[in-house]
Amino acid sequence: MHKRLFTPGPTEVRADVLKELSTPQIHHRSPEFGELYAGIQAKLKQLLFTENPVFLFTCSSTGAMEAAVTNLVGKRCLNLVNGAFSKRWHEITEANAVPCDAFSIDWNKALRPEMVEEQLETGKYDAVTLVLNETSTGLMNPIADISEVVARYPEVFLLVDAVSGMAGVKIDTDAWKLDFVLAGVQKAFALPAGLAVAAVSERALARSEHVPPRGYYFSLPNMYKQHKKNQTPSTPAIPHMFALNAQLANILAEGLEERFARHEKMAEVVQNWAKRHFDIYPEEGYWSKTLTCIRNTRGISIGELINNLANNYNLRIANGYGPIKEKTFRIAHMGDTQLDEIEGLLKVIETIAEL
Ligand SMILES: *Cc1c(COP(=O)(O)O)cnc(C)c1O
């Protein structure tokens, strides 16, 4: 029996979107492929409020994070860390022998523009990595304010992991001058895992031509060359592209403002519920719109709750991430999930945990 996913990735995928994966194969050097690619491109630009090219990566989000730091850091990268995924970005940067420093704060606190300013003032950096929505803690960093600070340092590129936010909240790519903004499609896009997308600024593409080459598969100059012909350097995940194209059409048909408003509403309902029965992990004012990380103030067994939901109700939520496992649990309210489904889930948790 299928267990309905309320996890912050992968998320539940609609049956009609799943069916797109079984579209008969086309050849990746054919005109039909070029049409598919161009169709996806136009819709992604709308979703991301950008004129920049949006590249497709045949990998999960982590691969696109790696592409950002290997292609776009010339001098030294500042990794802003306040959760597991921003920490991962520091590890990726280090693993690729790209010069970098981590600036770390408590996981339940948001990064502030002043903190970023203080680091950039040192003049050491020409790139900074930021996670928009920390999926490990349910915290959303104030990206608009941080982007204003970064824009005051013309040499510094802003590289953003928007994995669990993109397609659930507005990403104002051009207004915020994001040089690289990426997401895997198994989160708020509500697609099967295996594909990532990233919008890349013109100046970032220009720098990527001069940064010493670090790797082959994720070379932005190669990707850009093919992109201009509506192609990819190697064989992409064509089945996923059919699904992405269809789902982008669904997203635009729902209406971007409507979609973002639905996410806000679901967040409000879950967060009010969490405040009533437990508490919320990150500091107030920075709660995510796409998932809630709930503090286990009642000391219940989260593992048992998760198993009970899965085995008796076919519903799956997530435990806390890494060091905050059992101390917290997470409910995703993103993708195609509707308010009534969320309300149903909360009722079941109330019954099981006797709230
Ligand atoms: C899920 C997630 C990732 C890692 O994604 P993969 O697709 O598993 O590589 C990175 N960053 C954030 C914010 C995430 O939510």
Coordinates of C-alpha atoms and ligand atoms in Angstrom, one line a residue:
M1 CA 0.0 0.0 0.0
H2 CA 1.4 3.4 -1.0
K3 CA 2.2 5.7 1.9
R4 CA 1.2 9.3 1.2
L5 CA 4.3 11.5 1.6
F6 CA 4.2 14.5 3.9
T7 CA 8.0 14.5 4.0
P8 CA 10.1 17.5 3.0
G9 CA 11.5 15.6 0.0
P10 CA 10.6 13.5 -1.8
T11 CA 7.1 14.8 -1.8
E12 CA 3.9 13.2 -3.1
V13 CA 3.6 13.2 -6.9
R14 CA 0.2 13.3 -8.7
A15 CA -0.7 10.2 -10.7
D16 CA -1.1 12.1 -14.0
V17 CA 2.4 13.6 -13.6
L18 CA 3.9 10.1 -12.8
K19 CA 2.4 8.9 -16.1
E20 CA 4.4 11.5 -18.0
L21 CA 7.5 9.4 -17.1
S22 CA 6.4 6.7 -19.4
T23 CA 6.1 8.9 -22.5
P24 CA 7.8 7.1 -25.4
Q25 CA 11.5 8.1 -25.7
I26 CA 12.6 10.7 -28.1
H27 CA 16.2 11.3 -29.3
H28 CA 18.2 14.0 -27.5
R29 CA 19.6 15.4 -30.8
S30 CA 16.2 15.6 -32.5
P31 CA 14.0 18.6 -33.2
E32 CA 11.3 17.2 -30.8
F33 CA 13.8 17.3 -28.0
G34 CA 14.7 21.0 -28.8
E35 CA 11.0 21.8 -28.6
L36 CA 10.7 20.1 -25.2
Y37 CA 13.8 21.8 -23.9
A38 CA 12.6 25.3 -25.1
G39 CA 9.1 24.7 -23.6
I40 CA 10.6 23.9 -20.2
Q41 CA 13.0 26.9 -20.5
A42 CA 10.2 29.4 -21.1
K43 CA 8.1 28.1 -18.2
L44 CA 11.1 27.9 -15.8
K45 CA 11.9 31.6 -16.5
Q46 CA 8.4 32.5 -15.6
L47 CA 8.5 30.5 -12.4
L48 CA 11.8 32.1 -11.4
F49 CA 11.1 35.7 -12.4
T50 CA 14.2 35.7 -14.6
E51 CA 15.7 36.4 -18.0
N52 CA 18.7 34.2 -17.2
P53 CA 19.1 30.8 -18.8
V54 CA 17.9 28.0 -16.5
F55 CA 20.0 24.8 -16.8
L56 CA 18.8 21.3 -16.3
F57 CA 21.1 18.9 -14.3
T58 CA 20.6 15.1 -14.5
C59 CA 21.3 14.6 -10.7
S60 CA 19.8 15.6 -7.4
S61 CA 20.2 19.0 -5.9
T62 CA 23.6 18.2 -4.4
G63 CA 25.1 18.0 -7.9
A64 CA 23.9 21.4 -8.8
M65 CA 25.4 22.7 -5.5
E66 CA 28.7 21.3 -6.6
A67 CA 28.4 22.9 -10.0
A68 CA 27.9 26.3 -8.4
V69 CA 31.1 26.3 -6.3
T70 CA 33.3 24.5 -8.9
N71 CA 32.4 26.9 -11.7
L72 CA 31.9 30.2 -9.9
V73 CA 34.4 30.7 -7.1
G74 CA 37.6 32.3 -8.4
K75 CA 39.1 33.6 -5.1
R76 CA 37.4 32.3 -2.0
C77 CA 33.9 31.3 -1.0
L78 CA 32.0 32.2 2.2
N79 CA 29.7 29.4 3.2
L80 CA 26.9 30.7 5.5
V81 CA 25.9 27.8 7.8
N82 CA 22.8 27.5 10.0
G83 CA 21.6 24.0 9.3
A84 CA 22.5 20.6 7.7
F85 CA 22.2 21.6 4.1
S86 CA 24.2 24.8 4.4
K87 CA 26.8 22.7 6.3
R88 CA 26.7 20.3 3.4
W89 CA 27.5 23.2 1.0
H90 CA 30.6 23.9 3.0
E91 CA 31.6 20.3 2.8
I92 CA 31.0 20.2 -1.0
T93 CA 33.2 23.4 -1.4
E94 CA 36.0 21.9 0.7
A95 CA 35.8 18.5 -1.0
N96 CA 36.4 20.2 -4.3
A97 CA 39.4 21.9 -2.9
V98 CA 37.8 25.3 -3.5
P99 CA 39.2 27.9 -1.0
C100 CA 36.4 28.6 1.5
D101 CA 35.4 29.5 5.1
A102 CA 32.3 28.6 7.0
F103 CA 30.5 31.2 9.0
S104 CA 28.3 29.2 11.4
I105 CA 25.5 30.2 13.8
D106 CA 23.0 28.3 15.8
W107 CA 20.7 26.1 13.8
N108 CA 17.5 27.7 15.2
K109 CA 18.7 31.3 14.3
A110 CA 18.3 33.0 10.9
L111 CA 21.3 34.6 9.2
R112 CA 21.1 38.4 9.3
P113 CA 22.3 40.9 6.7
E114 CA 24.7 42.5 9.2
M115 CA 26.4 39.2 9.7
V116 CA 27.0 38.8 6.0
E117 CA 28.1 42.4 5.7
E118 CA 30.7 41.9 8.4
Q119 CA 32.2 38.9 6.6
L120 CA 32.2 40.5 3.1
E121 CA 33.9 43.6 4.4
T122 CA 37.0 41.6 4.9
G123 CA 37.4 41.6 1.1
K124 CA 38.4 37.9 1.2
Y125 CA 35.5 36.6 -0.8
D126 CA 34.2 36.6 -4.4
A127 CA 31.3 34.2 -3.7
V128 CA 28.8 33.4 -0.9
T129 CA 26.6 30.4 -0.5
L130 CA 23.2 30.7 1.1
V131 CA 20.4 28.2 1.8
L132 CA 17.0 29.9 1.3
N133 CA 14.9 27.4 3.2
E134 CA 16.8 25.1 5.7
T135 CA 14.9 21.8 5.3
S136 CA 16.6 20.4 8.4
T137 CA 15.2 23.1 10.7
G138 CA 12.2 24.6 8.9
L139 CA 13.8 28.0 8.8
M140 CA 13.7 30.6 6.0
N141 CA 16.6 33.0 5.8
P142 CA 15.8 36.7 4.9
I143 CA 17.1 36.4 1.3
A144 CA 15.8 39.8 0.0
D145 CA 17.7 41.6 2.8
I146 CA 20.9 39.5 2.4
S147 CA 20.8 40.0 -1.3
E148 CA 20.9 43.7 -0.8
V149 CA 24.1 43.5 1.2
V150 CA 25.7 41.2 -1.3
A151 CA 24.8 43.5 -4.2
R152 CA 27.0 46.2 -2.5
Y153 CA 30.1 44.0 -3.2
P154 CA 30.2 43.9 -7.0
E155 CA 32.9 41.2 -7.0
V156 CA 30.8 38.8 -4.8
F157 CA 28.4 36.3 -6.4
L158 CA 25.4 35.1 -4.6
L159 CA 24.8 31.3 -4.9
V160 CA 21.5 30.1 -3.5
D161 CA 20.2 26.7 -2.6
A162 CA 16.5 27.2 -2.9
V163 CA 15.8 23.4 -2.9
S164 CA 12.7 23.2 -0.7
G165 CA 11.4 26.7 -1.5
M166 CA 11.4 26.9 -5.3
A167 CA 7.9 26.4 -6.8
G168 CA 6.4 26.9 -3.3
V169 CA 7.5 30.5 -2.6
K170 CA 8.4 33.4 -4.8
I171 CA 12.0 33.4 -6.0
D172 CA 12.7 36.9 -7.4
T173 CA 15.8 35.9 -9.2
D174 CA 16.5 39.1 -11.2
A175 CA 15.4 41.6 -8.5
W176 CA 17.6 39.8 -5.9
K177 CA 20.5 39.6 -8.5
L178 CA 21.0 35.9 -7.8
D179 CA 23.9 34.6 -9.7
F180 CA 23.1 30.9 -9.2
V181 CA 19.8 29.6 -7.8
L182 CA 19.1 25.9 -7.8
A183 CA 16.6 23.3 -6.7
G184 CA 16.0 19.6 -7.1
V185 CA 12.5 18.8 -8.4
Q186 CA 11.5 16.3 -5.7
K187 CA 10.5 19.0 -3.2
A188 CA 8.0 21.8 -3.9
F189 CA 7.9 21.0 -7.6
A190 CA 6.3 17.7 -6.6
L191 CA 8.1 15.6 -9.1
P192 CA 10.0 12.3 -8.9
A193 CA 13.7 12.7 -7.7
G194 CA 16.5 12.8 -10.3
L195 CA 16.6 16.2 -11.8
A196 CA 17.8 19.7 -10.7
V197 CA 17.4 23.1 -12.2
A198 CA 19.5 26.3 -11.8
A199 CA 19.2 29.8 -13.1
V200 CA 22.6 31.3 -13.8
S201 CA 23.3 35.0 -14.3
E202 CA 25.2 36.4 -17.4
R203 CA 28.1 37.6 -15.3
A204 CA 28.4 34.2 -13.6
L205 CA 28.5 32.5 -17.1
A206 CA 31.3 35.0 -18.0
R207 CA 33.3 34.2 -14.9
S208 CA 32.9 30.4 -15.4
E209 CA 34.9 30.8 -18.6
H210 CA 37.9 32.0 -16.6
V211 CA 37.7 30.0 -13.4
P212 CA 40.3 27.2 -13.6
P213 CA 38.3 24.1 -14.9
R214 CA 37.3 21.8 -12.0
G215 CA 35.6 18.8 -13.5
Y216 CA 33.8 17.8 -16.7
Y217 CA 30.2 16.7 -16.2
F218 CA 29.1 20.0 -14.5
S219 CA 31.0 22.4 -16.7
L220 CA 28.8 25.5 -17.0
P221 CA 30.7 26.7 -20.2
N222 CA 29.9 23.4 -21.9
M223 CA 26.3 23.4 -20.7
Y224 CA 25.8 27.0 -21.9
K225 CA 27.2 26.2 -25.3
Q226 CA 24.6 23.4 -25.7
H227 CA 21.9 25.4 -24.1
K228 CA 22.0 27.9 -26.9
K229 CA 20.9 25.1 -29.2
N230 CA 18.2 23.8 -26.8
Q231 CA 20.4 20.8 -26.0
T232 CA 22.4 19.3 -23.2
P233 CA 26.1 18.2 -23.4
S234 CA 25.2 14.6 -22.5
T235 CA 22.1 12.5 -22.6
P236 CA 19.7 14.0 -20.0
A237 CA 16.9 12.4 -18.0
I238 CA 14.4 12.7 -20.8
P239 CA 11.5 11.0 -18.9
H240 CA 11.9 13.5 -16.1
M241 CA 11.9 16.3 -18.6
F242 CA 8.4 15.2 -19.9
A243 CA 7.2 15.2 -16.3
L244 CA 8.8 18.6 -15.6
N245 CA 7.2 20.1 -18.6
A246 CA 3.8 18.9 -17.7
Q247 CA 4.1 19.9 -14.1
L248 CA 5.3 23.4 -14.9
A249 CA 2.2 23.7 -17.1
N250 CA 0.1 22.6 -14.0
I251 CA 1.9 25.1 -11.8
L252 CA 1.3 28.0 -14.2
A253 CA -2.3 26.9 -14.7
E254 CA -2.8 27.1 -10.9
G255 CA -1.3 30.6 -11.0
L256 CA 2.0 31.5 -9.3
E257 CA 0.4 33.9 -6.8
E258 CA -2.3 31.3 -6.0
R259 CA 0.3 28.6 -5.5
F260 CA 2.4 30.8 -3.2
A261 CA -0.8 31.8 -1.3
R262 CA -1.8 28.1 -0.8
H263 CA 1.6 27.4 0.7
E264 CA 1.3 30.4 3.0
K265 CA -2.1 29.2 4.2
M266 CA -0.9 25.6 4.8
A267 CA 2.1 27.0 6.8
E268 CA -0.2 29.1 8.9
V269 CA -2.5 26.2 9.8
V270 CA 0.3 23.8 10.6
Q271 CA 2.2 26.4 12.6
N272 CA -0.8 27.5 14.6
W273 CA -1.4 23.8 15.4
A274 CA 2.2 23.3 16.3
K275 CA 2.1 26.2 18.7
R276 CA -1.1 24.9 20.3
H277 CA 0.3 21.4 21.0
F278 CA 4.1 21.6 20.9
D279 CA 6.4 24.5 19.9
I280 CA 8.3 25.4 16.8
Y281 CA 12.1 24.9 16.4
P282 CA 13.4 28.0 14.7
E283 CA 13.1 31.5 16.1
E284 CA 9.8 33.2 15.3
G285 CA 9.6 35.4 12.3
Y286 CA 11.6 33.1 10.1
W287 CA 9.3 30.0 9.9
S288 CA 9.4 28.3 6.6
K289 CA 6.3 28.4 4.3
T290 CA 6.9 24.9 2.9
L291 CA 7.6 22.8 6.0
T292 CA 7.4 23.0 9.8
C293 CA 10.0 21.7 12.2
I294 CA 8.1 21.0 15.4
R295 CA 9.9 20.9 18.8
N296 CA 9.0 17.7 20.7
T297 CA 8.1 19.5 23.9
R298 CA 5.9 16.6 25.1
G299 CA 8.8 14.1 24.9
I300 CA 6.8 11.6 22.8
S301 CA 8.5 8.9 20.8
I302 CA 8.7 10.4 17.4
G303 CA 9.9 7.1 15.9
E304 CA 6.7 5.4 17.2
L305 CA 4.5 8.2 15.9
I306 CA 6.1 7.9 12.5
N307 CA 5.7 4.1 12.4
N308 CA 2.1 4.3 13.6
L309 CA 1.2 6.9 10.9
A310 CA 3.0 4.8 8.2
N311 CA 1.7 1.3 9.2
N312 CA -1.8 2.1 10.3
Y313 CA -2.7 5.2 8.2
N314 CA -0.4 5.1 5.2
L315 CA 0.9 8.5 6.0
R316 CA 4.6 9.5 6.2
I317 CA 6.1 12.4 8.0
A318 CA 9.8 13.0 8.9
N319 CA 11.8 12.8 12.0
G320 CA 14.2 15.6 13.0
Y321 CA 17.3 15.8 10.9
G322 CA 20.7 14.5 12.3
P323 CA 21.4 16.0 15.7
I324 CA 17.8 17.1 16.3
K325 CA 16.2 13.7 15.5
E326 CA 13.5 12.8 18.2
K327 CA 13.9 16.3 19.6
T328 CA 12.0 17.6 16.6
F329 CA 9.8 16.2 13.8
R330 CA 8.9 17.7 10.4
I331 CA 5.8 18.0 8.4
A332 CA 6.0 19.2 4.8
H333 CA 3.3 21.4 3.4
M334 CA 4.6 21.8 -0.1
G335 CA 4.1 20.8 -3.7
D336 CA 0.6 19.8 -4.7
T337 CA -0.6 19.1 -1.1
Q338 CA -3.9 20.8 -0.3
L339 CA -5.1 22.3 2.9
D340 CA -7.7 19.6 3.6
E341 CA -5.1 16.9 3.3
I342 CA -2.9 18.8 5.8
E343 CA -5.9 19.2 8.2
G344 CA -6.6 15.5 7.9
L345 CA -3.0 14.6 8.8
L346 CA -3.1 16.8 11.8
K347 CA -6.3 15.2 13.1
V348 CA -4.7 11.8 12.8
I349 CA -1.6 12.9 14.7
E350 CA -4.0 14.3 17.4
T351 CA -5.6 10.9 17.7
I352 CA -2.4 8.9 17.9
A353 CA -0.6 11.2 20.3
E354 CA -3.7 11.9 22.3
L355 CA -3.3 15.6 22.1
Ligands
LIG1 C1 16.9 18.1 0.0 C2 17.8 19.2 0.0 C3 19.1 19.2 -0.5 C4 19.7 17.9 -1.0 O1 19.0 17.5 -2.0 P1 19.3 16.2 -2.9 O2 18.3 16.4 -3.9 O3 19.1 15.0 -2.0 O4 20.7 16.2 -3.4 C5 19.9 20.3 -0.4 N1 19.4 21.5 0.1 C6 18.2 21.5 0.6 C7 17.8 22.8 1.2 C8 17.3 20.4 0.6 O5 16.1 20.6 1.1

